[in-house]
CSV table of C-alpha atoms and ligand atoms in Angstrom, one decimal:
chain,number,residue,atom,x,y,z
A,33,UNK,CA,78.2,-2.1,-16.7
A,34,UNK,CA,78.1,-1.0,-13.1
A,35,UNK,CA,79.2,-3.6,-10.6
A,36,UNK,CA,77.9,-4.4,-7.2
A,37,UNK,CA,79.8,-4.5,-3.9
A,38,UNK,CA,78.7,-7.7,-2.0
A,39,UNK,CA,79.4,-8.0,1.7
A,40,UNK,CA,79.6,-11.6,2.8
A,41,UNK,CA,80.4,-13.4,6.1
A,42,UNK,CA,78.9,-15.2,9.0
A,43,UNK,CA,75.8,-14.1,10.9
A,44,UNK,CA,76.8,-11.3,13.3
A,45,UNK,CA,79.8,-10.1,11.3
A,46,UNK,CA,78.1,-6.8,10.6
A,47,UNK,CA,77.2,-7.2,6.9
A,48,UNK,CA,74.0,-5.1,7.1
A,49,UNK,CA,75.5,-2.4,9.3
A,50,UNK,CA,78.6,-2.0,7.1
A,51,UNK,CA,76.5,-2.3,4.0
A,52,UNK,CA,74.3,0.6,5.0
A,53,UNK,CA,77.2,2.7,6.2
A,54,UNK,CA,79.2,2.1,3.0
A,55,UNK,CA,76.2,2.8,0.8
A,56,UNK,CA,75.8,6.2,2.6
A,57,UNK,CA,79.5,7.0,2.3
A,58,UNK,CA,79.6,6.1,-1.4
A,59,UNK,CA,76.2,7.5,-2.2
A,60,UNK,CA,75.1,4.2,-3.7
A,61,UNK,CA,71.8,2.2,-3.2
A,62,UNK,CA,71.8,-0.4,-0.4
A,63,UNK,CA,70.2,-3.8,-0.7
A,64,UNK,CA,69.9,-6.5,2.0
A,65,UNK,CA,69.2,-9.8,0.3
A,66,UNK,CA,67.2,-11.2,3.3
A,67,UNK,CA,65.1,-8.1,3.4
A,68,UNK,CA,64.6,-8.3,-0.4
A,69,UNK,CA,63.5,-12.0,0.0
A,70,UNK,CA,61.1,-11.0,2.8
A,71,UNK,CA,59.4,-8.3,0.7
A,72,UNK,CA,59.2,-10.4,-2.5
A,73,UNK,CA,58.0,-13.5,-0.7
A,74,UNK,CA,55.7,-11.7,1.8
A,75,UNK,CA,57.2,-13.7,4.7
A,76,UNK,CA,60.0,-13.3,7.2
A,77,UNK,CA,63.1,-15.5,6.6
A,78,UNK,CA,62.4,-17.2,9.9
A,79,UNK,CA,58.8,-18.1,8.9
A,80,UNK,CA,60.2,-19.3,5.5
A,81,UNK,CA,62.6,-21.6,7.2
A,82,UNK,CA,59.9,-22.9,9.5
A,83,UNK,CA,57.2,-23.4,6.8
A,84,UNK,CA,59.3,-24.5,3.8
A,85,UNK,CA,62.6,-25.7,5.3
A,86,UNK,CA,66.2,-24.7,4.5
A,87,UNK,CA,66.5,-26.5,1.2
A,88,UNK,CA,63.6,-24.5,-0.4
A,89,UNK,CA,64.9,-21.3,1.2
A,90,UNK,CA,68.3,-21.8,-0.5
A,91,UNK,CA,66.5,-22.1,-3.8
A,92,UNK,CA,64.6,-18.9,-3.5
A,93,UNK,CA,67.8,-17.2,-2.1
A,94,UNK,CA,69.6,-18.2,-5.3
A,95,UNK,CA,66.7,-17.0,-7.4
A,96,UNK,CA,66.5,-13.6,-5.8
A,97,UNK,CA,70.3,-13.1,-5.8
A,98,UNK,CA,70.3,-13.6,-9.5
A,99,UNK,CA,67.4,-11.4,-10.1
A,100,UNK,CA,69.0,-8.3,-8.7
A,101,UNK,CA,69.5,-6.0,-11.8
A,102,UNK,CA,73.1,-5.3,-12.7
A,103,UNK,CA,72.3,-1.5,-12.6
A,104,UNK,CA,72.4,0.6,-10.6
A,105,UNK,CA,75.6,-0.7,-8.9
A,106,UNK,CA,74.7,-1.2,-5.3
A,107,UNK,CA,76.1,-2.2,-2.0
A,108,UNK,CA,74.5,-5.6,-1.2
A,109,UNK,CA,74.7,-7.5,2.1
A,110,UNK,CA,73.8,-11.2,1.6
A,111,UNK,CA,72.8,-13.8,4.2
A,112,UNK,CA,75.5,-15.8,6.0
A,113,UNK,CA,74.7,-18.9,4.0
A,114,UNK,CA,74.3,-17.2,0.6
A,115,UNK,CA,77.9,-17.7,-0.7
A,116,UNK,CA,78.0,-21.3,0.6
A,117,UNK,CA,75.3,-22.8,-1.6
A,118,UNK,CA,75.2,-23.6,-5.3
A,119,UNK,CA,77.8,-21.5,-7.2
A,120,UNK,CA,76.5,-18.3,-5.5
A,121,UNK,CA,80.0,-17.1,-4.6
A,122,UNK,CA,81.3,-17.5,-8.2
A,123,UNK,CA,78.2,-15.7,-9.4
A,124,UNK,CA,78.8,-12.8,-7.1
A,125,UNK,CA,82.5,-12.7,-8.0
A,126,UNK,CA,81.5,-12.5,-11.6
A,127,UNK,CA,79.0,-9.7,-10.9
A,128,UNK,CA,81.0,-7.4,-8.7
A,129,UNK,CA,83.4,-7.1,-5.8
A,130,UNK,CA,83.0,-9.5,-2.9
A,131,UNK,CA,84.3,-8.5,0.5
A,132,UNK,CA,84.4,-11.1,3.4
A,133,UNK,CA,84.0,-9.5,6.8
A,134,UNK,CA,86.1,-12.0,8.7
A,135,UNK,CA,85.5,-12.3,12.5
A,136,UNK,CA,86.9,-14.7,15.1
A,137,UNK,CA,84.4,-17.2,16.4
A,138,UNK,CA,84.6,-15.7,19.9
A,139,UNK,CA,83.4,-12.3,18.6
A,140,UNK,CA,80.6,-13.9,16.6
A,141,UNK,CA,79.5,-16.0,19.6
A,142,UNK,CA,79.4,-12.9,21.8
A,143,UNK,CA,77.4,-11.0,19.3
A,144,UNK,CA,74.9,-13.8,18.7
A,145,UNK,CA,74.4,-14.8,22.3
A,146,UNK,CA,71.4,-12.6,22.7
A,147,UNK,CA,70.0,-13.2,19.3
A,148,UNK,CA,69.5,-17.0,19.3
A,149,UNK,CA,65.8,-17.0,19.0
A,150,UNK,CA,65.8,-14.4,16.2
A,151,UNK,CA,68.1,-16.5,14.0
A,152,UNK,CA,66.5,-19.5,12.2
A,153,UNK,CA,69.7,-21.5,12.2
A,154,UNK,CA,70.3,-21.0,15.9
A,155,UNK,CA,66.8,-21.2,17.3
A,156,UNK,CA,66.4,-23.4,20.4
A,157,UNK,CA,70.2,-23.7,21.1
A,158,UNK,CA,71.7,-23.1,24.5
A,159,UNK,CA,74.9,-21.1,25.0
A,160,UNK,CA,77.1,-24.2,24.7
A,161,UNK,CA,75.3,-25.4,21.6
A,162,UNK,CA,75.6,-21.9,20.1
A,163,UNK,CA,79.4,-22.1,20.5
A,164,UNK,CA,79.5,-25.5,18.9
A,165,UNK,CA,77.3,-24.4,16.0
A,166,UNK,CA,79.4,-21.4,15.3
A,167,UNK,CA,82.7,-23.3,15.4
A,168,UNK,CA,81.5,-26.2,13.3
A,169,UNK,CA,79.7,-24.1,10.8
A,170,UNK,CA,82.7,-21.9,10.3
A,171,UNK,CA,84.9,-25.0,9.7
A,172,UNK,CA,83.2,-25.5,6.3
A,173,UNK,CA,82.0,-22.0,5.6
A,174,UNK,CA,85.2,-20.1,6.2
A,175,UNK,CA,87.2,-21.7,3.3
A,176,UNK,CA,84.3,-20.7,1.0
A,177,UNK,CA,84.1,-17.1,2.4
A,178,UNK,CA,87.9,-16.9,1.9
A,179,UNK,CA,87.3,-17.2,-1.9
A,180,UNK,CA,85.9,-13.6,-1.8
A,181,UNK,CA,88.0,-11.1,-3.8
A,182,UNK,CA,88.8,-9.2,-0.6
A,183,UNK,CA,88.9,-9.9,3.2
A,184,UNK,CA,88.5,-7.3,5.9
A,185,UNK,CA,89.1,-8.2,9.6
A,186,UNK,CA,86.2,-7.3,11.8
A,187,UNK,CA,88.3,-7.2,15.0
A,188,UNK,CA,89.9,-3.9,14.0
A,189,UNK,CA,88.5,-0.6,15.2
A,190,UNK,CA,85.5,0.9,13.4
A,191,UNK,CA,87.7,3.6,11.8
A,192,UNK,CA,90.3,1.1,10.6
A,193,UNK,CA,87.5,-1.1,9.2
A,194,UNK,CA,86.0,1.8,7.4
A,195,UNK,CA,89.4,2.7,6.0
A,196,UNK,CA,90.1,-0.9,4.9
A,197,UNK,CA,86.7,-1.1,3.1
A,198,UNK,CA,87.1,2.3,1.4
A,199,UNK,CA,90.7,1.4,0.3
A,200,UNK,CA,89.4,-1.8,-1.4
A,201,UNK,CA,86.6,0.1,-3.1
A,202,UNK,CA,88.7,2.9,-4.4
A,203,UNK,CA,91.3,0.5,-5.7
A,204,UNK,CA,88.7,-1.4,-7.6
A,205,UNK,CA,87.2,1.7,-9.2
B,229,LIG,C1,71.7,-17.5,7.5
B,229,LIG,C2,71.9,-16.2,7.8
B,229,LIG,C3,70.9,-15.2,7.8
B,229,LIG,C4,69.7,-15.6,6.9
B,229,LIG,C5,69.3,-17.0,7.3
B,229,LIG,C6,70.4,-18.0,7.1
B,229,LIG,C7,72.9,-18.4,7.4
B,229,LIG,O1,71.4,-13.9,7.4
B,229,LIG,O2,70.0,-15.5,5.6
B,229,LIG,O3,68.8,-17.0,8.6
B,229,LIG,O4,72.7,-19.5,6.8
B,229,LIG,O5,73.9,-18.1,8.0
B,229,LIG,P1,72.4,-13.0,8.2
B,229,LIG,O6,73.8,-13.5,8.0
B,229,LIG,O7,72.2,-11.6,7.6
B,229,LIG,O8,71.9,-13.0,9.6
């Protein structure tokens, strides 16, 4: 059975960017779970949060995660909250390789500062509230993310990060 490579981590950690890049390097299909949900549900994640609320979003997120076929093995970037609800992380660990893109809160805050209105969980926050939201959300999410099979530090240079990701993948193969 071919196995997936799941990239997990906080919003702004670069999951989609690195997912696409890895897929190209490895010549594998790339899937972005948020994008998959948007195409299947015919609604943006933001509108889904607004119209249905987070609880229902987490249900459909779980559903679509489990409905990705096992083959072909793909690089999959999931939402920042995906591993943190239900037993989604155990499920991903059972279906492939999970890699946590770990970034310091300062880096995430900098990257998210101009994206507040685009992110359903951050909408309406000012810069101070953004800092608080990132710090407090990481307090409970980071220990969950840490249960990924592998951890890659985001603060390293792009070439070091690419090397770290490829090292993990070639070791697993
Ligand atoms: C979320 C992260 C988002 C998206 C949704 C909820 C979260 O994905 O799934 O807005 O709970 O952290 P990205 O991490 O790809 O931005």
